[in-house]
Amino acid sequence: MNGNILPAIAGAVLLSVAAMPANAADIIYDPPVYKYEPPEPVSYGGWYLRGYVGLTNQRYRGLDSNSLQDVINTPGSDFTWIDRGRFGSSGLIGGGVGYEINHWLRGDVTVEYRHDSRFTALDRWNRAGPADPVVNNYTARKSELLFLANAYADLGVYGGITPYVGAGIGTSRNTISGFVDHNPQTGVSITGATNSQWQLAWALHAGVGVELNERTTLDLGYTFTHLGNARTGEIASSDGFDYDPFTFRNLHSHDIKVGLRYRFN
């Protein structure tokens, strides 16, 4: 009996081994299926609002008038500016609407009101003849309403901070008021009526945007603003003579601003 079992077991083993290649051939390999999912589009672009306040640091090239030139060019006259004059600092407030084209480029249009800046100057005129030199004290106020179309280049994001540069062009309504040219020795005063005029304006910008959240950015900026000229209105004088209006030439300003930009998407 034992002799019959051993041959049977051996035969079963041989049959199993012989059948293995056939079974292996029947196995079907299913390769894994990888589903392509495109990356989510990067969010950029869209409209934004901006508002800001700031401080001006104003300059001008010179004060001019045909009447003043007549004084300077009078034979024997000795005219000197003791203080050529300056405008004081003033506050500004502005706002606008813009569009972010992509992460690098954006543009906006702004309107800005620049508050009264006080002007002072002093000259000395040694008139022909034995008269002592006389001095003239100048005072005035100046304000502007500025409209600009601006374009900016954002220079990359570094830890939530984005430096930028930009430029703008537009127009400024420059107003001179309270103009007085007073001679304390003679008591003569020359006054100018309030006058406003539109001038070509342009600006250069630089600053940084600090991301507060996905929609709001704190904007810290510097702007060089060129405002053109400004002129007084008609001149009245207590000495009865006729004088031409005075012109403040090449007004410009170094402005510091802080504000917020709010994106809608």
mmCIF file of C-alpha atoms in Angstrom:
data_model
loop_
_atom_site.group_PDB
_atom_site.id
_atom_site.type_symbol
_atom_site.label_atom_id
_atom_site.label_comp_id
_atom_site.label_asym_id
_atom_site.label_seq_id
_atom_site.Cartn_x
_atom_site.Cartn_y
_atom_site.Cartn_z
ATOM 1 C CA MET A 1 0.000 0.000 0.000
ATOM 2 C CA ASN A 2 2.819 2.344 0.876
ATOM 3 C CA GLY A 3 4.417 1.520 -2.393
ATOM 4 C CA ASN A 4 1.334 2.739 -4.266
ATOM 5 C CA ILE A 5 1.036 6.065 -2.345
ATOM 6 C CA LEU A 6 4.535 7.312 -3.048
ATOM 7 C CA PRO A 7 4.255 6.984 -6.840
ATOM 8 C CA ALA A 8 0.864 8.738 -6.678
ATOM 9 C CA ILE A 9 2.252 11.691 -4.726
ATOM 10 C CA ALA A 10 5.199 11.989 -7.087
ATOM 11 C CA GLY A 11 2.877 11.977 -10.056
ATOM 12 C CA ALA A 12 0.694 14.728 -8.588
ATOM 13 C CA VAL A 13 3.730 16.906 -7.976
ATOM 14 C CA LEU A 14 4.892 16.421 -11.539
ATOM 15 C CA LEU A 15 1.459 17.314 -12.907
ATOM 16 C CA SER A 16 1.361 20.489 -10.774
ATOM 17 C CA VAL A 17 4.776 21.586 -11.991
ATOM 18 C CA ALA A 18 3.820 20.915 -15.588
ATOM 19 C CA ALA A 19 0.684 23.005 -15.211
ATOM 20 C CA MET A 20 2.432 26.064 -13.713
ATOM 21 C CA PRO A 21 3.565 27.752 -17.007
ATOM 22 C CA ALA A 22 0.051 27.475 -18.410
ATOM 23 C CA ASN A 23 -1.460 29.155 -15.333
ATOM 24 C CA ALA A 24 1.188 31.880 -15.317
ATOM 25 C CA ALA A 25 0.387 32.641 -18.940
ATOM 26 C CA ASP A 26 -3.228 33.156 -17.988
ATOM 27 C CA ILE A 27 -2.361 36.003 -15.514
ATOM 28 C CA ILE A 28 -3.309 39.459 -16.991
ATOM 29 C CA TYR A 29 -1.200 42.463 -15.847
ATOM 30 C CA ASP A 30 -3.191 45.660 -15.476
ATOM 31 C CA PRO A 31 -0.811 48.673 -15.433
ATOM 32 C CA PRO A 32 -1.801 51.502 -13.064
ATOM 33 C CA VAL A 33 -3.786 54.307 -14.674
ATOM 34 C CA TYR A 34 -2.489 57.790 -13.923
ATOM 35 C CA LYS A 35 -5.115 60.480 -14.383
ATOM 36 C CA TYR A 36 -3.675 63.863 -15.492
ATOM 37 C CA GLU A 37 -5.006 66.761 -13.485
ATOM 38 C CA PRO A 38 -3.928 70.163 -14.807
ATOM 39 C CA PRO A 39 -2.613 72.591 -12.177
ATOM 40 C CA GLU A 40 -5.026 75.150 -10.848
ATOM 41 C CA PRO A 41 -4.724 78.441 -12.719
ATOM 42 C CA VAL A 42 -2.774 81.152 -10.922
ATOM 43 C CA SER A 43 -5.054 83.923 -9.750
ATOM 44 C CA TYR A 44 -4.111 87.383 -10.961
ATOM 45 C CA GLY A 45 -5.653 90.388 -12.577
ATOM 46 C CA GLY A 46 -8.746 92.307 -11.659
ATOM 47 C CA TRP A 47 -9.912 95.680 -10.454
ATOM 48 C CA TYR A 48 -8.797 97.426 -7.302
ATOM 49 C CA LEU A 49 -9.504 100.603 -5.372
ATOM 50 C CA ARG A 50 -6.837 102.684 -3.677
ATOM 51 C CA GLY A 51 -6.787 105.546 -1.205
ATOM 52 C CA TYR A 52 -3.890 107.395 0.386
ATOM 53 C CA VAL A 53 -2.686 110.388 2.362
ATOM 54 C CA GLY A 54 0.716 112.022 2.318
ATOM 55 C CA LEU A 55 3.037 114.952 2.826
ATOM 56 C CA THR A 56 4.516 117.237 0.159
ATOM 57 C CA ASN A 57 7.989 118.779 0.091
ATOM 58 C CA GLN A 58 7.647 121.485 -2.558
ATOM 59 C CA ARG A 59 10.084 123.429 -4.712
ATOM 60 C CA TYR A 60 9.944 125.912 -7.587
ATOM 61 C CA ARG A 61 12.423 127.305 -10.099
ATOM 62 C CA GLY A 62 11.745 131.027 -9.741
ATOM 63 C CA LEU A 63 9.278 133.904 -9.421
ATOM 64 C CA ASP A 64 8.913 136.035 -12.537
ATOM 65 C CA SER A 65 6.940 139.021 -13.806
ATOM 66 C CA ASN A 66 7.338 141.539 -16.608
ATOM 67 C CA SER A 67 7.081 144.288 -13.983
ATOM 68 C CA LEU A 68 9.791 142.633 -11.899
ATOM 69 C CA GLN A 69 12.035 142.377 -14.948
ATOM 70 C CA ASP A 70 11.516 146.088 -15.579
ATOM 71 C CA VAL A 71 12.749 146.803 -12.050
ATOM 72 C CA ILE A 72 15.757 144.518 -12.442
ATOM 73 C CA ASN A 73 16.697 146.050 -15.813
ATOM 74 C CA THR A 74 16.338 149.701 -14.722
ATOM 75 C CA PRO A 75 19.678 151.496 -15.306
ATOM 76 C CA GLY A 76 21.449 152.125 -12.018
ATOM 77 C CA SER A 77 19.134 149.721 -10.198
ATOM 78 C CA ASP A 78 20.598 147.064 -7.912
ATOM 79 C CA PHE A 79 18.102 144.251 -7.331
ATOM 80 C CA THR A 80 18.990 141.198 -5.213
ATOM 81 C CA TRP A 81 17.042 138.246 -3.891
ATOM 82 C CA ILE A 82 17.879 137.944 -0.196
ATOM 83 C CA ASP A 83 15.678 134.844 -0.062
ATOM 84 C CA ARG A 84 14.519 133.465 -3.412
ATOM 85 C CA GLY A 85 11.566 131.929 -1.676
ATOM 86 C CA ARG A 86 10.177 128.544 -0.821
ATOM 87 C CA PHE A 87 6.895 126.752 -0.359
ATOM 88 C CA GLY A 88 6.209 125.021 2.927
ATOM 89 C CA SER A 89 5.151 121.395 3.233
ATOM 90 C CA SER A 90 1.485 120.551 3.020
ATOM 91 C CA GLY A 91 -0.787 117.544 3.295
ATOM 92 C CA LEU A 92 -2.346 115.667 0.404
ATOM 93 C CA ILE A 93 -5.177 113.180 0.039
ATOM 94 C CA GLY A 94 -6.022 111.065 -2.974
ATOM 95 C CA GLY A 95 -7.706 107.991 -4.350
ATOM 96 C CA GLY A 96 -8.330 106.105 -7.537
ATOM 97 C CA VAL A 97 -9.327 102.947 -9.356
ATOM 98 C CA GLY A 98 -6.950 100.548 -11.061
ATOM 99 C CA TYR A 99 -6.573 97.250 -12.886
ATOM 100 C CA GLU A 100 -3.996 94.538 -12.203
ATOM 101 C CA ILE A 101 -3.009 93.072 -15.587
ATOM 102 C CA ASN A 102 -0.806 90.333 -14.090
ATOM 103 C CA HIS A 103 1.682 89.862 -11.269
ATOM 104 C CA TRP A 104 4.060 92.316 -12.935
ATOM 105 C CA LEU A 105 1.994 95.096 -14.449
ATOM 106 C CA ARG A 106 -0.861 97.266 -13.219
ATOM 107 C CA GLY A 107 -2.270 100.709 -13.844
ATOM 108 C CA ASP A 108 -4.620 103.180 -12.231
ATOM 109 C CA VAL A 109 -6.115 106.635 -12.525
ATOM 110 C CA THR A 110 -5.998 108.906 -9.478
ATOM 111 C CA VAL A 111 -7.310 112.236 -8.315
ATOM 112 C CA GLU A 112 -5.383 114.062 -5.608
ATOM 113 C CA TYR A 113 -6.007 117.243 -3.652
ATOM 114 C CA ARG A 114 -2.897 119.005 -2.387
ATOM 115 C CA HIS A 115 -3.658 121.385 0.472
ATOM 116 C CA ASP A 116 -2.492 125.001 0.787
ATOM 117 C CA SER A 117 1.270 125.460 0.883
ATOM 118 C CA ARG A 118 2.545 128.825 2.156
ATOM 119 C CA PHE A 119 5.110 130.811 0.177
ATOM 120 C CA THR A 120 7.588 133.392 1.509
ATOM 121 C CA ALA A 121 10.403 135.330 -0.193
ATOM 122 C CA LEU A 122 12.432 138.521 0.343
ATOM 123 C CA ASP A 123 14.228 140.890 -2.048
ATOM 124 C CA ARG A 124 16.278 144.066 -1.739
ATOM 125 C CA TRP A 125 16.164 146.874 -4.287
ATOM 126 C CA ASN A 126 18.677 149.717 -4.250
ATOM 127 C CA ARG A 127 16.888 152.201 -6.485
ATOM 128 C CA ALA A 128 18.749 154.754 -8.594
ATOM 129 C CA GLY A 129 19.559 157.943 -6.685
ATOM 130 C CA PRO A 130 20.321 158.618 -3.020
ATOM 131 C CA ALA A 131 17.391 156.635 -1.608
ATOM 132 C CA ASP A 132 18.259 153.862 0.806
ATOM 133 C CA PRO A 133 17.706 150.267 -0.323
ATOM 134 C CA VAL A 134 14.199 148.999 0.191
ATOM 135 C CA VAL A 135 13.060 145.435 0.861
ATOM 136 C CA ASN A 136 9.951 143.606 -0.283
ATOM 137 C CA ASN A 137 8.317 140.746 1.578
ATOM 138 C CA TYR A 138 6.422 138.225 -0.571
ATOM 139 C CA THR A 139 3.735 135.892 0.732
ATOM 140 C CA ALA A 140 1.221 133.647 -1.028
ATOM 141 C CA ARG A 141 -0.587 130.320 -0.839
ATOM 142 C CA LYS A 142 -0.718 127.535 -3.413
ATOM 143 C CA SER A 143 -2.884 124.427 -3.811
ATOM 144 C CA GLU A 144 -3.434 121.862 -6.571
ATOM 145 C CA LEU A 145 -6.014 119.420 -7.862
ATOM 146 C CA LEU A 146 -4.049 116.710 -9.644
ATOM 147 C CA PHE A 147 -5.303 114.046 -12.082
ATOM 148 C CA LEU A 148 -2.897 111.295 -13.205
ATOM 149 C CA ALA A 149 -2.979 108.108 -15.276
ATOM 150 C CA ASN A 150 -0.294 105.808 -13.851
ATOM 151 C CA ALA A 151 1.462 102.573 -14.865
ATOM 152 C CA TYR A 152 3.495 100.426 -12.462
ATOM 153 C CA ALA A 153 5.919 97.517 -12.695
ATOM 154 C CA ASP A 154 5.851 95.215 -9.655
ATOM 155 C CA LEU A 155 9.319 93.727 -9.163
ATOM 156 C CA GLY A 156 8.515 90.402 -7.501
ATOM 157 C CA VAL A 157 7.260 89.250 -4.112
ATOM 158 C CA TYR A 158 9.737 88.834 -1.261
ATOM 159 C CA GLY A 159 8.178 87.572 1.946
ATOM 160 C CA GLY A 160 4.894 89.328 1.259
ATOM 161 C CA ILE A 161 6.616 92.597 0.245
ATOM 162 C CA THR A 162 6.490 93.780 -3.377
ATOM 163 C CA PRO A 163 8.736 96.681 -4.489
ATOM 164 C CA TYR A 164 7.524 98.664 -7.472
ATOM 165 C CA VAL A 165 8.366 101.557 -9.785
ATOM 166 C CA GLY A 166 6.018 103.582 -11.962
ATOM 167 C CA ALA A 167 5.251 106.727 -13.892
ATOM 168 C CA GLY A 168 2.209 108.882 -14.493
ATOM 169 C CA ILE A 169 1.018 111.710 -16.713
ATOM 170 C CA GLY A 170 -1.966 114.000 -16.463
ATOM 171 C CA THR A 171 -2.987 117.531 -15.570
ATOM 172 C CA SER A 172 -2.929 119.771 -12.503
ATOM 173 C CA ARG A 173 -5.153 122.717 -11.642
ATOM 174 C CA ASN A 174 -2.726 125.050 -9.832
ATOM 175 C CA THR A 175 -4.220 127.813 -7.693
ATOM 176 C CA ILE A 176 -2.388 130.848 -6.282
ATOM 177 C CA SER A 177 -4.208 132.862 -3.620
ATOM 178 C CA GLY A 178 -3.350 135.522 -1.061
ATOM 179 C CA PHE A 179 -0.397 136.925 -3.018
ATOM 180 C CA VAL A 180 1.129 140.024 -1.400
ATOM 181 C CA ASP A 181 4.331 141.944 -2.201
ATOM 182 C CA HIS A 182 4.730 144.356 0.711
ATOM 183 C CA ASN A 183 7.331 147.076 1.253
ATOM 184 C CA PRO A 184 7.416 147.855 5.002
ATOM 185 C CA GLN A 185 9.501 151.032 4.479
ATOM 186 C CA THR A 186 7.165 152.753 2.049
ATOM 187 C CA GLY A 187 3.991 150.979 3.146
ATOM 188 C CA VAL A 188 3.193 150.045 -0.477
ATOM 189 C CA SER A 189 1.523 146.663 -1.005
ATOM 190 C CA ILE A 190 0.966 144.831 -4.269
ATOM 191 C CA THR A 191 -1.740 142.178 -4.122
ATOM 192 C CA GLY A 192 -2.711 139.512 -6.602
ATOM 193 C CA ALA A 193 -6.182 138.136 -7.165
ATOM 194 C CA THR A 194 -6.764 134.389 -6.775
ATOM 195 C CA ASN A 195 -6.124 132.548 -10.021
ATOM 196 C CA SER A 196 -6.226 128.929 -11.175
ATOM 197 C CA GLN A 197 -4.800 127.401 -14.348
ATOM 198 C CA TRP A 198 -4.475 123.916 -15.809
ATOM 199 C CA GLN A 199 -0.978 122.633 -16.495
ATOM 200 C CA LEU A 200 0.578 119.440 -17.867
ATOM 201 C CA ALA A 201 1.738 117.288 -14.955
ATOM 202 C CA TRP A 202 3.819 114.122 -14.667
ATOM 203 C CA ALA A 203 5.144 111.933 -11.884
ATOM 204 C CA LEU A 204 7.674 109.201 -11.084
ATOM 205 C CA HIS A 205 6.813 106.632 -8.412
ATOM 206 C CA ALA A 206 8.690 104.124 -6.241
ATOM 207 C CA GLY A 207 7.599 102.181 -3.203
ATOM 208 C CA VAL A 208 6.644 98.858 -1.663
ATOM 209 C CA GLY A 209 3.374 97.021 -1.250
ATOM 210 C CA VAL A 210 2.957 94.986 1.942
ATOM 211 C CA GLU A 211 0.356 92.213 1.619
ATOM 212 C CA LEU A 212 -2.009 92.287 4.611
ATOM 213 C CA ASN A 213 -4.314 89.568 3.248
ATOM 214 C CA GLU A 214 -5.299 88.154 -0.148
ATOM 215 C CA ARG A 215 -7.267 91.304 -1.004
ATOM 216 C CA THR A 216 -5.655 94.180 0.897
ATOM 217 C CA THR A 217 -2.198 95.701 0.397
ATOM 218 C CA LEU A 218 -0.539 98.437 2.422
ATOM 219 C CA ASP A 219 1.189 100.867 0.040
ATOM 220 C CA LEU A 220 4.217 102.909 1.178
ATOM 221 C CA GLY A 221 5.458 105.174 -1.610
ATOM 222 C CA TYR A 222 7.538 108.109 -2.805
ATOM 223 C CA THR A 223 6.549 110.291 -5.758
ATOM 224 C CA PHE A 224 8.384 113.029 -7.614
ATOM 225 C CA THR A 225 5.639 115.265 -9.006
ATOM 226 C CA HIS A 226 6.093 117.993 -11.622
ATOM 227 C CA LEU A 227 3.167 120.415 -11.705
ATOM 228 C CA GLY A 228 4.083 123.031 -14.324
ATOM 229 C CA ASN A 229 3.627 126.740 -13.578
ATOM 230 C CA ALA A 230 1.195 128.777 -11.479
ATOM 231 C CA ARG A 231 0.237 132.430 -11.836
ATOM 232 C CA THR A 232 -1.453 135.110 -9.794
ATOM 233 C CA GLY A 233 -4.552 136.902 -10.993
ATOM 234 C CA GLU A 234 -4.702 140.613 -11.753
ATOM 235 C CA ILE A 235 -2.434 142.805 -9.645
ATOM 236 C CA ALA A 236 -3.651 145.758 -7.584
ATOM 237 C CA SER A 237 -1.252 148.225 -5.955
ATOM 238 C CA SER A 238 -1.623 150.886 -3.297
ATOM 239 C CA ASP A 239 0.811 153.198 -5.152
ATOM 240 C CA GLY A 240 -1.478 153.539 -8.169
ATOM 241 C CA PHE A 241 0.893 151.918 -10.695
ATOM 242 C CA ASP A 242 -0.010 149.026 -12.977
ATOM 243 C CA TYR A 243 1.812 145.728 -12.483
ATOM 244 C CA ASP A 244 1.727 142.480 -14.429
ATOM 245 C CA PRO A 245 0.796 139.162 -12.796
ATOM 246 C CA PHE A 246 3.535 137.067 -11.183
ATOM 247 C CA THR A 247 4.357 133.534 -12.337
ATOM 248 C CA PHE A 248 5.781 130.722 -10.207
ATOM 249 C CA ARG A 249 7.797 128.598 -12.628
ATOM 250 C CA ASN A 250 8.479 124.850 -12.682
ATOM 251 C CA LEU A 251 6.654 123.747 -9.573
ATOM 252 C CA HIS A 252 7.738 120.304 -8.360
ATOM 253 C CA SER A 253 7.507 118.280 -5.187
ATOM 254 C CA HIS A 254 8.952 115.266 -3.373
ATOM 255 C CA ASP A 255 5.961 113.463 -1.853
ATOM 256 C CA ILE A 256 5.706 110.690 0.737
ATOM 257 C CA LYS A 257 2.479 108.660 0.753
ATOM 258 C CA VAL A 258 0.841 105.847 2.710
ATOM 259 C CA GLY A 259 -2.342 104.128 1.642
ATOM 260 C CA LEU A 260 -4.299 100.929 1.001
ATOM 261 C CA ARG A 261 -5.162 98.987 -2.153
ATOM 262 C CA TYR A 262 -8.207 96.691 -2.108
ATOM 263 C CA ARG A 263 -8.608 94.007 -4.795
ATOM 264 C CA PHE A 264 -12.056 92.783 -5.813
ATOM 265 C CA ASN A 265 -10.927 89.233 -6.758
#
